[in-house]
JSON list of N, CA and C in Angstrom, two decimals:
[
{"chain": "A", "resi": 29, "resn": "MET", "atom": "N", "xyz": [262.78, 127.96, -10.80]},
{"chain": "A", "resi": 29, "resn": "MET", "atom": "CA", "xyz": [261.62, 128.85, -11.04]},
{"chain": "A", "resi": 29, "resn": "MET", "atom": "C", "xyz": [261.78, 129.60, -12.32]},
{"chain": "A", "resi": 30, "resn": "ASN", "atom": "N", "xyz": [263.06, 130.11, -12.56]},
{"chain": "A", "resi": 30, "resn": "ASN", "atom": "CA", "xyz": [263.24, 130.76, -13.83]},
{"chain": "A", "resi": 30, "resn": "ASN", "atom": "C", "xyz": [263.05, 130.01, -15.09]},
{"chain": "A", "resi": 31, "resn": "PHE", "atom": "N", "xyz": [263.35, 128.63, -14.99]},
{"chain": "A", "resi": 31, "resn": "PHE", "atom": "CA", "xyz": [263.21, 127.84, -16.15]},
{"chain": "A", "resi": 31, "resn": "PHE", "atom": "C", "xyz": [261.60, 127.67, -16.49]},
{"chain": "A", "resi": 32, "resn": "ALA", "atom": "N", "xyz": [260.87, 127.49, -15.39]},
{"chain": "A", "resi": 32, "resn": "ALA", "atom": "CA", "xyz": [259.42, 127.41, -15.66]},
{"chain": "A", "resi": 32, "resn": "ALA", "atom": "C", "xyz": [258.90, 128.70, -16.17]},
{"chain": "A", "resi": 33, "resn": "LYS", "atom": "N", "xyz": [259.30, 129.84, -15.64]},
{"chain": "A", "resi": 33, "resn": "LYS", "atom": "CA", "xyz": [258.67, 131.09, -16.03]},
{"chain": "A", "resi": 33, "resn": "LYS", "atom": "C", "xyz": [259.22, 131.38, -17.51]},
{"chain": "A", "resi": 34, "resn": "SER", "atom": "N", "xyz": [260.47, 131.12, -17.83]},
{"chain": "A", "resi": 34, "resn": "SER", "atom": "CA", "xyz": [260.83, 131.34, -19.23]},
{"chain": "A", "resi": 34, "resn": "SER", "atom": "C", "xyz": [260.18, 130.38, -20.16]},
{"chain": "A", "resi": 35, "resn": "PHE", "atom": "N", "xyz": [259.91, 129.14, -19.71]},
{"chain": "A", "resi": 35, "resn": "PHE", "atom": "CA", "xyz": [259.10, 128.19, -20.55]},
{"chain": "A", "resi": 35, "resn": "PHE", "atom": "C", "xyz": [257.73, 128.84, -20.87]},
{"chain": "A", "resi": 36, "resn": "LEU", "atom": "N", "xyz": [257.10, 129.28, -19.78]},
{"chain": "A", "resi": 36, "resn": "LEU", "atom": "CA", "xyz": [255.79, 129.85, -19.95]},
{"chain": "A", "resi": 36, "resn": "LEU", "atom": "C", "xyz": [255.71, 131.07, -20.83]},
{"chain": "A", "resi": 37, "resn": "LEU", "atom": "N", "xyz": [256.70, 131.96, -20.68]},
{"chain": "A", "resi": 37, "resn": "LEU", "atom": "CA", "xyz": [256.63, 133.19, -21.54]},
{"chain": "A", "resi": 37, "resn": "LEU", "atom": "C", "xyz": [256.87, 132.74, -23.07]},
{"chain": "A", "resi": 38, "resn": "ALA", "atom": "N", "xyz": [257.77, 131.73, -23.31]},
{"chain": "A", "resi": 38, "resn": "ALA", "atom": "CA", "xyz": [257.97, 131.36, -24.65]},
{"chain": "A", "resi": 38, "resn": "ALA", "atom": "C", "xyz": [256.61, 130.56, -25.21]},
{"chain": "A", "resi": 39, "resn": "ALA", "atom": "N", "xyz": [256.21, 129.73, -24.36]},
{"chain": "A", "resi": 39, "resn": "ALA", "atom": "CA", "xyz": [255.02, 128.95, -24.81]},
{"chain": "A", "resi": 39, "resn": "ALA", "atom": "C", "xyz": [253.78, 129.90, -25.04]},
{"chain": "A", "resi": 40, "resn": "SER", "atom": "N", "xyz": [253.73, 131.03, -24.40]},
{"chain": "A", "resi": 40, "resn": "SER", "atom": "CA", "xyz": [252.64, 131.96, -24.63]},
{"chain": "A", "resi": 40, "resn": "SER", "atom": "C", "xyz": [252.60, 132.50, -26.04]},
{"chain": "A", "resi": 41, "resn": "CYS", "atom": "N", "xyz": [253.79, 132.44, -26.73]},
{"chain": "A", "resi": 41, "resn": "CYS", "atom": "CA", "xyz": [253.98, 132.97, -28.06]},
{"chain": "A", "resi": 41, "resn": "CYS", "atom": "C", "xyz": [253.59, 131.91, -29.16]},
{"chain": "A", "resi": 42, "resn": "ILE", "atom": "N", "xyz": [253.28, 130.60, -28.67]},
{"chain": "A", "resi": 42, "resn": "ILE", "atom": "CA", "xyz": [252.95, 129.62, -29.62]},
{"chain": "A", "resi": 42, "resn": "ILE", "atom": "C", "xyz": [251.45, 129.53, -29.88]},
{"chain": "A", "resi": 43, "resn": "GLN", "atom": "N", "xyz": [251.03, 129.54, -31.13]},
{"chain": "A", "resi": 43, "resn": "GLN", "atom": "CA", "xyz": [249.69, 129.47, -31.46]},
{"chain": "A", "resi": 43, "resn": "GLN", "atom": "C", "xyz": [249.26, 128.02, -31.75]},
{"chain": "A", "resi": 44, "resn": "ASP", "atom": "N", "xyz": [250.16, 127.21, -32.35]},
{"chain": "A", "resi": 44, "resn": "ASP", "atom": "CA", "xyz": [249.77, 125.84, -32.80]},
{"chain": "A", "resi": 44, "resn": "ASP", "atom": "C", "xyz": [250.68, 124.87, -31.97]},
{"chain": "A", "resi": 45, "resn": "PHE", "atom": "N", "xyz": [250.11, 124.23, -31.08]},
{"chain": "A", "resi": 45, "resn": "PHE", "atom": "CA", "xyz": [250.80, 123.22, -30.18]},
{"chain": "A", "resi": 45, "resn": "PHE", "atom": "C", "xyz": [250.88, 121.87, -30.84]},
{"chain": "A", "resi": 46, "resn": "SER", "atom": "N", "xyz": [250.34, 121.72, -32.10]},
{"chain": "A", "resi": 46, "resn": "SER", "atom": "CA", "xyz": [250.39, 120.45, -32.71]},
{"chain": "A", "resi": 46, "resn": "SER", "atom": "C", "xyz": [251.74, 120.21, -33.39]},
{"chain": "A", "resi": 47, "resn": "LYS", "atom": "N", "xyz": [252.54, 121.32, -33.58]},
{"chain": "A", "resi": 47, "resn": "LYS", "atom": "CA", "xyz": [253.79, 121.15, -34.17]},
{"chain": "A", "resi": 47, "resn": "LYS", "atom": "C", "xyz": [254.87, 120.84, -33.18]},
{"chain": "A", "resi": 48, "resn": "PRO", "atom": "N", "xyz": [255.97, 120.10, -33.53]},
{"chain": "A", "resi": 48, "resn": "PRO", "atom": "CA", "xyz": [256.97, 119.61, -32.61]},
{"chain": "A", "resi": 48, "resn": "PRO", "atom": "C", "xyz": [257.79, 120.91, -32.09]},
{"chain": "A", "resi": 49, "resn": "LEU", "atom": "N", "xyz": [258.16, 120.79, -30.84]},
{"chain": "A", "resi": 49, "resn": "LEU", "atom": "CA", "xyz": [259.10, 121.86, -30.23]},
{"chain": "A", "resi": 49, "resn": "LEU", "atom": "C", "xyz": [260.36, 121.19, -29.66]},
{"chain": "A", "resi": 50, "resn": "ILE", "atom": "N", "xyz": [261.30, 122.01, -29.61]},
{"chain": "A", "resi": 50, "resn": "ILE", "atom": "CA", "xyz": [262.57, 121.66, -28.93]},
{"chain": "A", "resi": 50, "resn": "ILE", "atom": "C", "xyz": [262.70, 122.45, -27.70]},
{"chain": "A", "resi": 51, "resn": "ILE", "atom": "N", "xyz": [262.79, 121.85, -26.54]},
{"chain": "A", "resi": 51, "resn": "ILE", "atom": "CA", "xyz": [262.96, 122.54, -25.25]},
{"chain": "A", "resi": 51, "resn": "ILE", "atom": "C", "xyz": [264.47, 122.40, -24.81]},
{"chain": "A", "resi": 52, "resn": "ALA", "atom": "N", "xyz": [265.03, 123.57, -24.64]},
{"chain": "A", "resi": 52, "resn": "ALA", "atom": "CA", "xyz": [266.49, 123.64, -24.27]},
{"chain": "A", "resi": 52, "resn": "ALA", "atom": "C", "xyz": [266.73, 124.32, -23.01]},
{"chain": "A", "resi": 53, "resn": "ALA", "atom": "N", "xyz": [267.56, 123.82, -22.12]},
{"chain": "A", "resi": 53, "resn": "ALA", "atom": "CA", "xyz": [268.04, 124.54, -20.94]},
{"chain": "A", "resi": 53, "resn": "ALA", "atom": "C", "xyz": [269.16, 125.41, -21.20]},
{"chain": "A", "resi": 54, "resn": "THR", "atom": "N", "xyz": [269.23, 126.63, -20.75]},
{"chain": "A", "resi": 54, "resn": "THR", "atom": "CA", "xyz": [270.21, 127.50, -21.03]},
{"chain": "A", "resi": 54, "resn": "THR", "atom": "C", "xyz": [270.67, 128.03, -19.61]},
{"chain": "A", "resi": 55, "resn": "ALA", "atom": "N", "xyz": [271.99, 127.94, -19.45]},
{"chain": "A", "resi": 55, "resn": "ALA", "atom": "CA", "xyz": [272.63, 128.43, -18.22]},
{"chain": "A", "resi": 55, "resn": "ALA", "atom": "C", "xyz": [272.52, 129.93, -18.05]},
{"chain": "A", "resi": 56, "resn": "GLY", "atom": "N", "xyz": [272.24, 130.39, -16.78]},
{"chain": "A", "resi": 56, "resn": "GLY", "atom": "CA", "xyz": [272.29, 131.73, -16.52]},
{"chain": "A", "resi": 56, "resn": "GLY", "atom": "C", "xyz": [273.40, 132.02, -15.62]},
{"chain": "A", "resi": 57, "resn": "LYS", "atom": "N", "xyz": [273.36, 133.10, -14.76]},
{"chain": "A", "resi": 57, "resn": "LYS", "atom": "CA", "xyz": [274.35, 133.30, -13.78]},
{"chain": "A", "resi": 57, "resn": "LYS", "atom": "C", "xyz": [274.23, 132.38, -12.55]},
{"chain": "A", "resi": 58, "resn": "GLU", "atom": "N", "xyz": [275.35, 131.93, -12.00]},
{"chain": "A", "resi": 58, "resn": "GLU", "atom": "CA", "xyz": [275.40, 131.07, -10.85]},
{"chain": "A", "resi": 58, "resn": "GLU", "atom": "C", "xyz": [274.41, 129.84, -10.94]},
{"chain": "A", "resi": 59, "resn": "ASN", "atom": "N", "xyz": [273.35, 129.76, -10.15]},
{"chain": "A", "resi": 59, "resn": "ASN", "atom": "CA", "xyz": [272.47, 128.57, -10.05]},
{"chain": "A", "resi": 59, "resn": "ASN", "atom": "C", "xyz": [271.25, 128.85, -10.95]},
{"chain": "A", "resi": 60, "resn": "VAL", "atom": "N", "xyz": [271.21, 129.57, -11.91]},
{"chain": "A", "resi": 60, "resn": "VAL", "atom": "CA", "xyz": [270.03, 130.07, -12.63]},
{"chain": "A", "resi": 60, "resn": "VAL", "atom": "C", "xyz": [269.98, 129.23, -13.97]},
{"chain": "A", "resi": 61, "resn": "VAL", "atom": "N", "xyz": [268.91, 128.69, -14.38]},
{"chain": "A", "resi": 61, "resn": "VAL", "atom": "CA", "xyz": [268.73, 127.98, -15.65]},
{"chain": "A", "resi": 61, "resn": "VAL", "atom": "C", "xyz": [267.46, 128.58, -16.32]},
{"chain": "A", "resi": 62, "resn": "PHE", "atom": "N", "xyz": [267.58, 128.90, -17.52]},
{"chain": "A", "resi": 62, "resn": "PHE", "atom": "CA", "xyz": [266.49, 129.44, -18.33]},
{"chain": "A", "resi": 62, "resn": "PHE", "atom": "C", "xyz": [266.01, 128.42, -19.32]},
{"chain": "A", "resi": 63, "resn": "CYS", "atom": "N", "xyz": [264.88, 128.59, -19.91]},
{"chain": "A", "resi": 63, "resn": "CYS", "atom": "CA", "xyz": [264.36, 127.74, -20.96]},
{"chain": "A", "resi": 63, "resn": "CYS", "atom": "C", "xyz": [264.16, 128.35, -22.27]},
{"chain": "A", "resi": 64, "resn": "ASN", "atom": "N", "xyz": [264.62, 127.73, -23.30]},
{"chain": "A", "resi": 64, "resn": "ASN", "atom": "CA", "xyz": [264.44, 128.30, -24.62]},
{"chain": "A", "resi": 64, "resn": "ASN", "atom": "C", "xyz": [263.62, 127.28, -25.43]},
{"chain": "A", "resi": 65, "resn": "LEU", "atom": "N", "xyz": [262.64, 127.74, -26.20]},
{"chain": "A", "resi": 65, "resn": "LEU", "atom": "CA", "xyz": [261.87, 126.98, -27.06]},
{"chain": "A", "resi": 65, "resn": "LEU", "atom": "C", "xyz": [262.28, 127.17, -28.50]},
{"chain": "A", "resi": 66, "resn": "TYR", "atom": "N", "xyz": [262.25, 126.17, -29.35]},
{"chain": "A", "resi": 66, "resn": "TYR", "atom": "CA", "xyz": [262.64, 126.22, -30.75]},
{"chain": "A", "resi": 66, "resn": "TYR", "atom": "C", "xyz": [261.47, 125.44, -31.53]},
{"chain": "A", "resi": 67, "resn": "ASP", "atom": "N", "xyz": [261.26, 126.02, -32.76]},
{"chain": "A", "resi": 67, "resn": "ASP", "atom": "CA", "xyz": [260.45, 125.23, -33.70]},
{"chain": "A", "resi": 67, "resn": "ASP", "atom": "C", "xyz": [261.26, 124.12, -34.19]},
{"chain": "A", "resi": 68, "resn": "ALA", "atom": "N", "xyz": [260.86, 122.90, -33.97]},
{"chain": "A", "resi": 68, "resn": "ALA", "atom": "CA", "xyz": [261.60, 121.77, -34.37]},
{"chain": "A", "resi": 68, "resn": "ALA", "atom": "C", "xyz": [261.89, 121.60, -35.80]},
{"chain": "A", "resi": 69, "resn": "ALA", "atom": "N", "xyz": [261.03, 122.10, -36.68]},
{"chain": "A", "resi": 69, "resn": "ALA", "atom": "CA", "xyz": [261.09, 121.98, -38.07]},
{"chain": "A", "resi": 69, "resn": "ALA", "atom": "C", "xyz": [262.16, 123.03, -38.63]},
{"chain": "A", "resi": 70, "resn": "THR", "atom": "N", "xyz": [262.11, 124.24, -38.17]},
{"chain": "A", "resi": 70, "resn": "THR", "atom": "CA", "xyz": [262.94, 125.27, -38.71]},
{"chain": "A", "resi": 70, "resn": "THR", "atom": "C", "xyz": [264.16, 125.55, -37.85]},
{"chain": "A", "resi": 71, "resn": "LYS", "atom": "N", "xyz": [264.12, 124.99, -36.54]},
{"chain": "A", "resi": 71, "resn": "LYS", "atom": "CA", "xyz": [265.26, 125.24, -35.69]},
{"chain": "A", "resi": 71, "resn": "LYS", "atom": "C", "xyz": [265.33, 126.75, -35.20]},
{"chain": "A", "resi": 72, "resn": "THR", "atom": "N", "xyz": [264.38, 127.46, -35.38]},
{"chain": "A", "resi": 72, "resn": "THR", "atom": "CA", "xyz": [264.38, 128.93, -35.00]},
{"chain": "A", "resi": 72, "resn": "THR", "atom": "C", "xyz": [263.79, 129.01, -33.61]},
{"chain": "A", "resi": 73, "resn": "ARG", "atom": "N", "xyz": [264.46, 129.91, -32.79]},
{"chain": "A", "resi": 73, "resn": "ARG", "atom": "CA", "xyz": [264.02, 130.09, -31.52]},
{"chain": "A", "resi": 73, "resn": "ARG", "atom": "C", "xyz": [262.75, 130.92, -31.51]},
{"chain": "A", "resi": 74, "resn": "ILE", "atom": "N", "xyz": [261.86, 130.53, -30.49]},
{"chain": "A", "resi": 74, "resn": "ILE", "atom": "CA", "xyz": [260.56, 131.22, -30.24]},
{"chain": "A", "resi": 74, "resn": "ILE", "atom": "C", "xyz": [260.94, 132.32, -29.20]},
{"chain": "A", "resi": 75, "resn": "HIS", "atom": "N", "xyz": [261.00, 133.57, -29.75]},
{"chain": "A", "resi": 75, "resn": "HIS", "atom": "CA", "xyz": [261.34, 134.66, -28.86]},
{"chain": "A", "resi": 75, "resn": "HIS", "atom": "C", "xyz": [260.33, 135.11, -27.92]},
{"chain": "A", "resi": 76, "resn": "SER", "atom": "N", "xyz": [260.73, 135.41, -26.76]},
{"chain": "A", "resi": 76, "resn": "SER", "atom": "CA", "xyz": [259.89, 136.06, -25.79]},
{"chain": "A", "resi": 76, "resn": "SER", "atom": "C", "xyz": [260.71, 136.99, -24.90]},
{"chain": "A", "resi": 77, "resn": "GLU", "atom": "N", "xyz": [260.02, 138.06, -24.50]},
{"chain": "A", "resi": 77, "resn": "GLU", "atom": "CA", "xyz": [260.76, 138.99, -23.61]},
{"chain": "A", "resi": 77, "resn": "GLU", "atom": "C", "xyz": [260.70, 138.60, -22.13]},
{"chain": "A", "resi": 78, "resn": "TRP", "atom": "N", "xyz": [261.69, 138.58, -21.45]},
{"chain": "A", "resi": 78, "resn": "TRP", "atom": "CA", "xyz": [261.71, 138.27, -19.99]},
{"chain": "A", "resi": 78, "resn": "TRP", "atom": "C", "xyz": [260.95, 139.36, -19.18]},
{"chain": "A", "resi": 79, "resn": "ASN", "atom": "N", "xyz": [260.00, 138.91, -18.46]},
{"chain": "A", "resi": 79, "resn": "ASN", "atom": "CA", "xyz": [259.14, 139.81, -17.63]},
{"chain": "A", "resi": 79, "resn": "ASN", "atom": "C", "xyz": [258.95, 139.16, -16.30]},
{"chain": "A", "resi": 80, "resn": "ARG", "atom": "N", "xyz": [259.71, 139.47, -15.32]},
{"chain": "A", "resi": 80, "resn": "ARG", "atom": "CA", "xyz": [259.55, 138.76, -14.03]},
{"chain": "A", "resi": 80, "resn": "ARG", "atom": "C", "xyz": [258.20, 139.11, -13.33]},
{"chain": "A", "resi": 81, "resn": "ASP", "atom": "N", "xyz": [257.54, 140.26, -13.82]},
{"chain": "A", "resi": 81, "resn": "ASP", "atom": "CA", "xyz": [256.29, 140.64, -13.16]},
{"chain": "A", "resi": 81, "resn": "ASP", "atom": "C", "xyz": [255.08, 140.27, -14.09]},
{"chain": "A", "resi": 82, "resn": "ALA", "atom": "N", "xyz": [255.16, 139.36, -15.00]},
{"chain": "A", "resi": 82, "resn": "ALA", "atom": "CA", "xyz": [254.11, 139.02, -15.86]},
{"chain": "A", "resi": 82, "resn": "ALA", "atom": "C", "xyz": [252.93, 138.47, -15.10]},
{"chain": "A", "resi": 83, "resn": "ASP", "atom": "N", "xyz": [251.76, 138.51, -15.60]},
{"chain": "A", "resi": 83, "resn": "ASP", "atom": "CA", "xyz": [250.55, 137.91, -15.03]},
{"chain": "A", "resi": 83, "resn": "ASP", "atom": "C", "xyz": [250.64, 136.45, -15.36]},
{"chain": "A", "resi": 84, "resn": "TRP", "atom": "N", "xyz": [251.20, 135.75, -14.48]},
{"chain": "A", "resi": 84, "resn": "TRP", "atom": "CA", "xyz": [251.47, 134.28, -14.65]},
{"chain": "A", "resi": 84, "resn": "TRP", "atom": "C", "xyz": [250.16, 133.45, -14.73]},
{"chain": "A", "resi": 85, "resn": "LEU", "atom": "N", "xyz": [249.21, 133.79, -14.06]},
{"chain": "A", "resi": 85, "resn": "LEU", "atom": "CA", "xyz": [247.90, 133.13, -14.07]},
{"chain": "A", "resi": 85, "resn": "LEU", "atom": "C", "xyz": [247.33, 133.35, -15.38]},
{"chain": "A", "resi": 86, "resn": "ALA", "atom": "N", "xyz": [247.26, 134.54, -15.96]},
{"chain": "A", "resi": 86, "resn": "ALA", "atom": "CA", "xyz": [246.75, 134.80, -17.28]},
{"chain": "A", "resi": 86, "resn": "ALA", "atom": "C", "xyz": [247.44, 134.00, -18.45]},
{"chain": "A", "resi": 87, "resn": "ILE", "atom": "N", "xyz": [248.80, 134.03, -18.21]},
{"chain": "A", "resi": 87, "resn": "ILE", "atom": "CA", "xyz": [249.63, 133.21, -19.22]},
{"chain": "A", "resi": 87, "resn": "ILE", "atom": "C", "xyz": [249.21, 131.70, -19.21]},
{"chain": "A", "resi": 88, "resn": "ILE", "atom": "N", "xyz": [249.20, 131.24, -17.99]},
{"chain": "A", "resi": 88, "resn": "ILE", "atom": "CA", "xyz": [248.96, 129.75, -17.87]},
{"chain": "A", "resi": 88, "resn": "ILE", "atom": "C", "xyz": [247.49, 129.45, -18.41]},
{"chain": "A", "resi": 89, "resn": "ASP", "atom": "N", "xyz": [246.51, 130.27, -18.07]},
{"chain": "A", "resi": 89, "resn": "ASP", "atom": "CA", "xyz": [245.10, 130.11, -18.55]},
{"chain": "A", "resi": 89, "resn": "ASP", "atom": "C", "xyz": [245.18, 130.24, -20.16]},
{"chain": "A", "resi": 90, "resn": "SER", "atom": "N", "xyz": [245.82, 131.10, -20.68]},
{"chain": "A", "resi": 90, "resn": "SER", "atom": "CA", "xyz": [245.89, 131.29, -22.20]},
{"chain": "A", "resi": 90, "resn": "SER", "atom": "C", "xyz": [246.55, 130.01, -22.81]},
{"chain": "A", "resi": 91, "resn": "ILE", "atom": "N", "xyz": [247.59, 129.50, -22.20]},
{"chain": "A", "resi": 91, "resn": "ILE", "atom": "CA", "xyz": [248.22, 128.34, -22.82]},
{"chain": "A", "resi": 91, "resn": "ILE", "atom": "C", "xyz": [247.32, 127.06, -22.68]},
{"chain": "A", "resi": 92, "resn": "GLN", "atom": "N", "xyz": [246.73, 127.02, -21.58]},
{"chain": "A", "resi": 92, "resn": "GLN", "atom": "CA", "xyz": [245.80, 125.85, -21.33]},
{"chain": "A", "resi": 92, "resn": "GLN", "atom": "C", "xyz": [244.65, 125.95, -22.30]},
{"chain": "A", "resi": 93, "resn": "THR", "atom": "N", "xyz": [244.09, 127.05, -22.57]},
{"chain": "A", "resi": 93, "resn": "THR", "atom": "CA", "xyz": [242.98, 127.19, -23.65]},
{"chain": "A", "resi": 93, "resn": "THR", "atom": "C", "xyz": [243.59, 126.78, -24.96]},
{"chain": "A", "resi": 94, "resn": "ARG", "atom": "N", "xyz": [244.74, 127.24, -25.35]},
{"chain": "A", "resi": 94, "resn": "ARG", "atom": "CA", "xyz": [245.25, 126.86, -26.64]},
{"chain": "A", "resi": 94, "resn": "ARG", "atom": "C", "xyz": [245.58, 125.33, -26.74]},
{"chain": "A", "resi": 95, "resn": "LEU", "atom": "N", "xyz": [246.07, 124.79, -25.69]},
{"chain": "A", "resi": 95, "resn": "LEU", "atom": "CA", "xyz": [246.36, 123.38, -25.63]},
{"chain": "A", "resi": 95, "resn": "LEU", "atom": "C", "xyz": [245.03, 122.58, -25.78]},
{"chain": "A", "resi": 96, "resn": "GLN", "atom": "N", "xyz": [244.02, 122.94, -25.19]},
{"chain": "A", "resi": 96, "resn": "GLN", "atom": "CA", "xyz": [242.66, 122.25, -25.22]},
{"chain": "A", "resi": 96, "resn": "GLN", "atom": "C", "xyz": [242.13, 122.33, -26.63]},
{"chain": "A", "resi": 97, "resn": "THR", "atom": "N", "xyz": [242.25, 123.59, -27.12]},
{"chain": "A", "resi": 97, "resn": "THR", "atom": "CA", "xyz": [241.74, 123.74, -28.50]},
{"chain": "A", "resi": 97, "resn": "THR", "atom": "C", "xyz": [242.50, 122.85, -29.52]},
{"chain": "A", "resi": 98, "resn": "SER", "atom": "N", "xyz": [243.80, 122.90, -29.38]},
{"chain": "A", "resi": 98, "resn": "SER", "atom": "CA", "xyz": [244.72, 122.05, -30.23]},
{"chain": "A", "resi": 98, "resn": "SER", "atom": "C", "xyz": [244.39, 120.59, -30.10]},
{"chain": "A", "resi": 99, "resn": "LYS", "atom": "N", "xyz": [244.24, 120.20, -28.85]},
{"chain": "A", "resi": 99, "resn": "LYS", "atom": "CA", "xyz": [243.98, 118.74, -28.59]},
{"chain": "A", "resi": 99, "resn": "LYS", "atom": "C", "xyz": [242.65, 118.28, -29.15]},
{"chain": "A", "resi": 100, "resn": "ASN", "atom": "N", "xyz": [241.63, 119.15, -29.04]},
{"chain": "A", "resi": 100, "resn": "ASN", "atom": "CA", "xyz": [240.32, 118.82, -29.57]},
{"chain": "A", "resi": 100, "resn": "ASN", "atom": "C", "xyz": [240.21, 118.88, -31.00]},
{"chain": "A", "resi": 101, "resn": "SER", "atom": "N", "xyz": [241.03, 119.80, -31.77]},
{"chain": "A", "resi": 101, "resn": "SER", "atom": "CA", "xyz": [240.90, 119.80, -33.12]},
{"chain": "A", "resi": 101, "resn": "SER", "atom": "C", "xyz": [241.72, 118.62, -33.83]},
{"chain": "A", "resi": 102, "resn": "HIS", "atom": "N", "xyz": [242.47, 117.91, -33.10]},
{"chain": "A", "resi": 102, "resn": "HIS", "atom": "CA", "xyz": [243.25, 116.82, -33.76]},
{"chain": "A", "resi": 102, "resn": "HIS", "atom": "C", "xyz": [242.72, 115.43, -33.36]},
{"chain": "A", "resi": 103, "resn": "ILE", "atom": "N", "xyz": [241.59, 115.39, -32.72]},
{"chain": "A", "resi": 103, "resn": "ILE", "atom": "CA", "xyz": [241.00, 114.08, -32.36]},
{"chain": "A", "resi": 103, "resn": "ILE", "atom": "C", "xyz": [240.36, 113.51, -33.65]},
{"chain": "A", "resi": 104, "resn": "VAL", "atom": "N", "xyz": [240.75, 112.28, -34.07]},
{"chain": "A", "resi": 104, "resn": "VAL", "atom": "CA", "xyz": [240.12, 111.66, -35.24]},
{"chain": "A", "resi": 104, "resn": "VAL", "atom": "C", "xyz": [239.48, 110.42, -34.82]},
{"chain": "A", "resi": 105, "resn": "SER", "atom": "N", "xyz": [239.62, 110.05, -33.60]},
{"chain": "A", "resi": 105, "resn": "SER", "atom": "CA", "xyz": [238.89, 108.79, -33.00]},
{"chain": "A", "resi": 105, "resn": "SER", "atom": "C", "xyz": [238.54, 109.11, -31.58]},
{"chain": "A", "resi": 106, "resn": "SER", "atom": "N", "xyz": [237.85, 108.12, -31.02]},
{"chain": "A", "resi": 106, "resn": "SER", "atom": "CA", "xyz": [237.39, 108.35, -29.65]},
{"chain": "A", "resi": 106, "resn": "SER", "atom": "C", "xyz": [238.49, 108.01, -28.57]},
{"chain": "A", "resi": 107, "resn": "GLU", "atom": "N", "xyz": [239.61, 107.56, -29.03]},
{"chain": "A", "resi": 107, "resn": "GLU", "atom": "CA", "xyz": [240.71, 107.29, -28.18]},
{"chain": "A", "resi": 107, "resn": "GLU", "atom": "C", "xyz": [241.18, 108.52, -27.50]},
{"chain": "A", "resi": 108, "resn": "PRO", "atom": "N", "xyz": [241.48, 108.48, -26.23]},
{"chain": "A", "resi": 108, "resn": "PRO", "atom": "CA", "xyz": [242.00, 109.64, -25.46]},
{"chain": "A", "resi": 108, "resn": "PRO", "atom": "C", "xyz": [243.40, 110.02, -25.79]},
{"chain": "A", "resi": 109, "resn": "ILE", "atom": "N", "xyz": [243.72, 111.27, -25.73]},
{"chain": "A", "resi": 109, "resn": "ILE", "atom": "CA", "xyz": [245.07, 111.79, -25.96]},
{"chain": "A", "resi": 109, "resn": "ILE", "atom": "C", "xyz": [245.65, 112.08, -24.69]},
{"chain": "A", "resi": 110, "resn": "LEU", "atom": "N", "xyz": [246.81, 111.42, -24.49]},
{"chain": "A", "resi": 110, "resn": "LEU", "atom": "CA", "xyz": [247.55, 111.63, -23.19]},
{"chain": "A", "resi": 110, "resn": "LEU", "atom": "C", "xyz": [248.72, 112.44, -23.37]},
{"chain": "A", "resi": 111, "resn": "PHE", "atom": "N", "xyz": [248.90, 113.46, -22.45]},
{"chain": "A", "resi": 111, "resn": "PHE", "atom": "CA", "xyz": [250.08, 114.35, -22.47]},
{"chain": "A", "resi": 111, "resn": "PHE", "atom": "C", "xyz": [251.00, 114.03, -21.42]}
]
């Protein structure tokens, strides 16, 4: 659960999903794993503050909207784009 939430928090900071990302698992205490996202071109971490009480539905909606916008802006043919 922490991996997914930390992924969503970092992904919420991304404005352009057409650029490559590096997704890395980071060990926490005991059985906890967090997710870090990095810009693949610059190898810099995409920083996000941990917030266990975040509005997850709003974050997911925002990411989905940006993904859809990014997907539509890069279509150059009628071929479907599969994720």
